[in-house]
Protein backbone atom coordinates (compact mmCIF):
# COMPACT_ATOMS: atom_id res chain seq x y z
CA UNK A 1 9.84 -14.19 -2.68
CA UNK A 2 8.49 -10.63 -2.59
CA UNK A 3 4.90 -11.77 -3.14
CA UNK A 4 5.26 -14.42 -0.46
CA UNK A 5 6.71 -11.92 2.00
CA UNK A 6 3.98 -9.36 1.30
CA UNK A 7 1.26 -11.96 1.87
CA UNK A 8 2.84 -12.79 5.26
CA UNK A 9 2.62 -9.18 6.49
CA UNK A 10 -0.63 -8.85 8.43
CA UNK A 11 -0.06 -5.86 10.69
CA UNK A 12 1.17 -2.98 8.53
CA UNK A 13 0.57 -1.30 5.16
CA UNK A 14 2.94 -2.22 2.34
CA UNK A 15 3.75 0.30 -0.39
CA UNK A 16 5.73 0.35 -3.62
CA UNK A 17 6.71 2.89 -6.21
CA UNK A 18 6.31 2.01 -9.88
CA UNK A 19 9.34 4.16 -10.63
CA UNK A 20 13.04 3.42 -10.37
CA UNK A 21 15.39 5.84 -8.62
CA UNK A 22 18.97 6.95 -9.19
CA UNK A 23 19.64 6.47 -5.46
CA UNK A 24 17.84 5.03 -2.44
CA UNK A 25 15.59 8.05 -2.01
CA UNK A 26 12.09 8.26 -3.45
CA UNK A 27 11.92 12.04 -3.82
CA UNK A 28 11.02 13.13 -7.33
CA UNK A 29 14.46 14.50 -8.18
CA UNK A 30 15.80 10.94 -8.05
CA UNK A 31 13.10 9.35 -10.23
CA UNK A 32 14.57 7.92 -13.40
CA UNK A 33 12.71 8.49 -16.67
CA UNK A 34 9.90 5.97 -16.98
CA UNK A 35 7.19 4.78 -19.33
CA UNK A 36 4.74 4.34 -16.42
CA UNK A 37 2.29 7.04 -15.35
CA UNK A 38 0.24 6.58 -12.20
CA UNK A 39 -2.97 8.06 -10.85
CA UNK A 40 -4.64 7.55 -7.49
CA UNK A 41 -8.18 7.22 -8.88
CA UNK A 42 -9.95 7.53 -5.49
CA UNK A 43 -13.54 8.49 -6.33
CA UNK A 44 -13.19 8.42 -10.11
CA UNK A 45 -15.62 6.37 -12.18
CA UNK A 46 -13.20 3.73 -13.47
CA UNK A 47 -15.83 2.34 -15.84
CA UNK A 48 -15.77 5.62 -17.79
CA UNK A 49 -12.09 6.22 -18.60
CA UNK A 50 -11.22 7.14 -22.16
CA UNK A 51 -8.00 5.14 -22.03
CA UNK A 52 -8.15 2.14 -19.72
CA UNK A 53 -5.13 1.74 -17.44
CA UNK A 54 -2.58 -0.89 -18.39
CA UNK A 55 -2.84 -2.12 -14.81
CA UNK A 56 -5.54 -1.26 -12.28
CA UNK A 57 -5.50 -2.09 -8.58
CA UNK A 58 -8.45 -1.91 -6.18
CA UNK A 59 -7.13 -0.66 -2.83
CA UNK A 60 -10.49 -0.91 -1.04
CA UNK A 61 -14.05 -1.41 -2.30
CA UNK A 62 -14.67 1.14 -5.08
CA UNK A 63 -11.26 2.85 -4.77
CA UNK A 64 -8.54 2.26 -7.35
CA UNK A 65 -5.08 3.11 -8.59
CA UNK A 66 -4.33 3.19 -12.31
CA UNK A 67 -1.03 2.67 -14.10
CA UNK A 68 -0.67 3.62 -17.77
CA UNK A 69 2.35 2.20 -19.59
CA UNK A 70 3.58 4.02 -22.68
CA UNK A 71 5.60 2.61 -25.56
CA UNK A 72 8.26 5.28 -25.03
CA UNK A 73 9.28 7.62 -22.23
CA UNK A 74 7.13 10.77 -22.48
CA UNK A 75 8.89 13.99 -23.40
CA UNK A 76 7.62 15.84 -20.31
CA UNK A 77 7.23 12.97 -17.87
CA UNK A 78 6.17 14.98 -14.81
CA UNK A 79 3.83 17.31 -16.71
CA UNK A 80 2.06 14.43 -18.48
CA UNK A 81 1.73 12.58 -15.16
CA UNK A 82 0.05 15.60 -13.58
CA UNK A 83 -2.15 16.21 -16.65
CA UNK A 84 -3.37 12.63 -16.52
CA UNK A 85 -4.37 13.04 -12.87
CA UNK A 86 -6.22 16.30 -13.52
CA UNK A 87 -7.95 14.96 -16.64
CA UNK A 88 -9.73 12.19 -14.71
CA UNK A 89 -12.73 13.53 -12.83
CA UNK A 90 -12.59 12.83 -9.08
CA UNK A 91 -9.04 11.48 -9.18
CA UNK A 92 -6.77 12.45 -6.29
CA UNK A 93 -4.87 15.50 -7.53
CA UNK A 94 -2.02 14.82 -5.13
CA UNK A 95 -1.46 11.22 -6.26
CA UNK A 96 0.39 12.00 -9.50
CA UNK A 97 3.74 13.04 -8.10
CA UNK A 98 6.87 11.26 -9.21
CA UNK A 99 8.08 8.92 -6.47
CA UNK A 100 4.56 8.56 -5.02
CA UNK A 101 4.03 5.28 -3.21
CA UNK A 102 1.03 3.05 -3.80
CA UNK A 103 -0.38 0.08 -1.91
CA UNK A 104 0.88 -3.21 -3.25
CA UNK A 105 -1.56 -5.91 -4.46
CA UNK A 106 -2.31 -8.79 -2.08
CA UNK A 107 -1.44 -6.66 0.95
CA UNK A 108 -3.93 -5.30 3.47
CA UNK A 109 -5.11 -1.70 3.46
CA UNK A 110 -5.06 -0.65 7.11
CA UNK A 111 -6.58 2.75 6.32
CA UNK A 112 -9.97 1.09 6.79
CA UNK A 113 -11.40 -1.33 9.31
CA UNK A 114 -11.86 -4.14 8.58
CA UNK A 115 -8.73 -4.02 6.45
CA UNK A 116 -9.53 -5.06 2.86
CA UNK A 117 -6.96 -6.83 0.72
CA UNK A 118 -5.60 -4.76 -2.17
CA UNK A 119 -6.37 -6.65 -5.35
CA UNK A 120 -5.32 -6.57 -8.98
CA UNK A 121 -8.26 -5.70 -11.23
CA UNK A 122 -6.70 -5.45 -14.71
CA UNK A 123 -3.44 -7.11 -15.59
CA UNK A 124 -0.81 -5.93 -18.03
CA UNK A 125 -2.01 -6.16 -21.61
CA UNK A 126 -0.10 -5.26 -24.77
CA UNK A 127 -3.39 -3.80 -26.03
CA UNK A 128 -3.18 -1.26 -23.22
CA UNK A 129 0.31 0.05 -23.86
CA UNK A 130 -0.13 3.48 -25.39
CA UNK A 131 1.85 5.88 -27.54
CA UNK A 132 2.57 9.30 -26.10
CA UNK A 133 0.36 10.77 -28.83
CA UNK A 134 -2.61 8.62 -27.76
CA UNK A 135 -2.22 9.81 -24.19
CA UNK A 136 -1.70 13.44 -25.19
CA UNK A 137 -4.88 13.37 -27.28
CA UNK A 138 -6.69 12.66 -24.02
CA UNK A 139 -4.80 14.89 -21.58
CA UNK A 140 -3.11 17.47 -23.82
CA UNK A 141 -5.71 20.17 -23.30
CA UNK A 142 -5.52 19.91 -19.50
CA UNK A 143 -3.71 23.03 -18.27
CA UNK A 144 -1.94 22.24 -15.00
CA UNK A 145 0.22 25.37 -14.92
CA UNK A 146 -1.93 27.12 -12.30
CA UNK A 147 -2.91 24.13 -10.18
CA UNK A 148 -2.21 24.50 -6.49
CA UNK A 149 -2.34 20.94 -5.17
CA UNK A 150 0.97 20.23 -3.52
CA UNK A 151 2.59 16.94 -2.66
CA UNK A 152 3.65 15.87 0.80
CA UNK A 153 7.32 14.90 0.62
CA UNK A 154 7.20 13.60 4.20
CA UNK A 155 4.47 11.13 3.18
CA UNK A 156 6.41 10.10 0.06
CA UNK A 157 9.27 8.72 2.13
CA UNK A 158 7.28 7.80 5.23
CA UNK A 159 3.75 6.66 4.37
CA UNK A 160 1.59 5.49 7.27
CA UNK A 161 2.32 1.90 8.24
CA UNK A 162 -0.35 0.93 10.75
CA UNK A 163 -4.09 1.35 11.10
CA UNK A 164 -5.03 4.41 13.15
CA UNK A 165 -7.55 3.14 15.65
CA UNK A 166 -7.72 6.51 17.40
């Protein structure tokens, strides 16, 4: 029913969060521990990732979102999420935050005109479910302690819903 409803929406952006929450509020303090890490890949070269995402979505031509599923919940969920974002060259360094919303597959992306359909590129594969150690071997050396990119909490709960024709 959700997929059918999303495909019927033709006039507004549709977003989802890959995380569950302890209450109906998508701010990071309410994100429950998860095995899913997400990166807004934006201008990253997705053909040159050391660990392929478990699921990858194309939000518009050449722009992607990646979701890495781990076998267990990472020890430092938020830190590893941020490290993953900063490890990938040209990824959006504000798209790692817990509670971040992403465009849902099969919906339109009204950020661009004409509005492309968000499409699934790589589906869930058991071969692409990683251990925390595998992920940390890739991102572990990425020091995010002094990074200054902040997240926009207003956008987290109220992402844009219509195409700005202005």
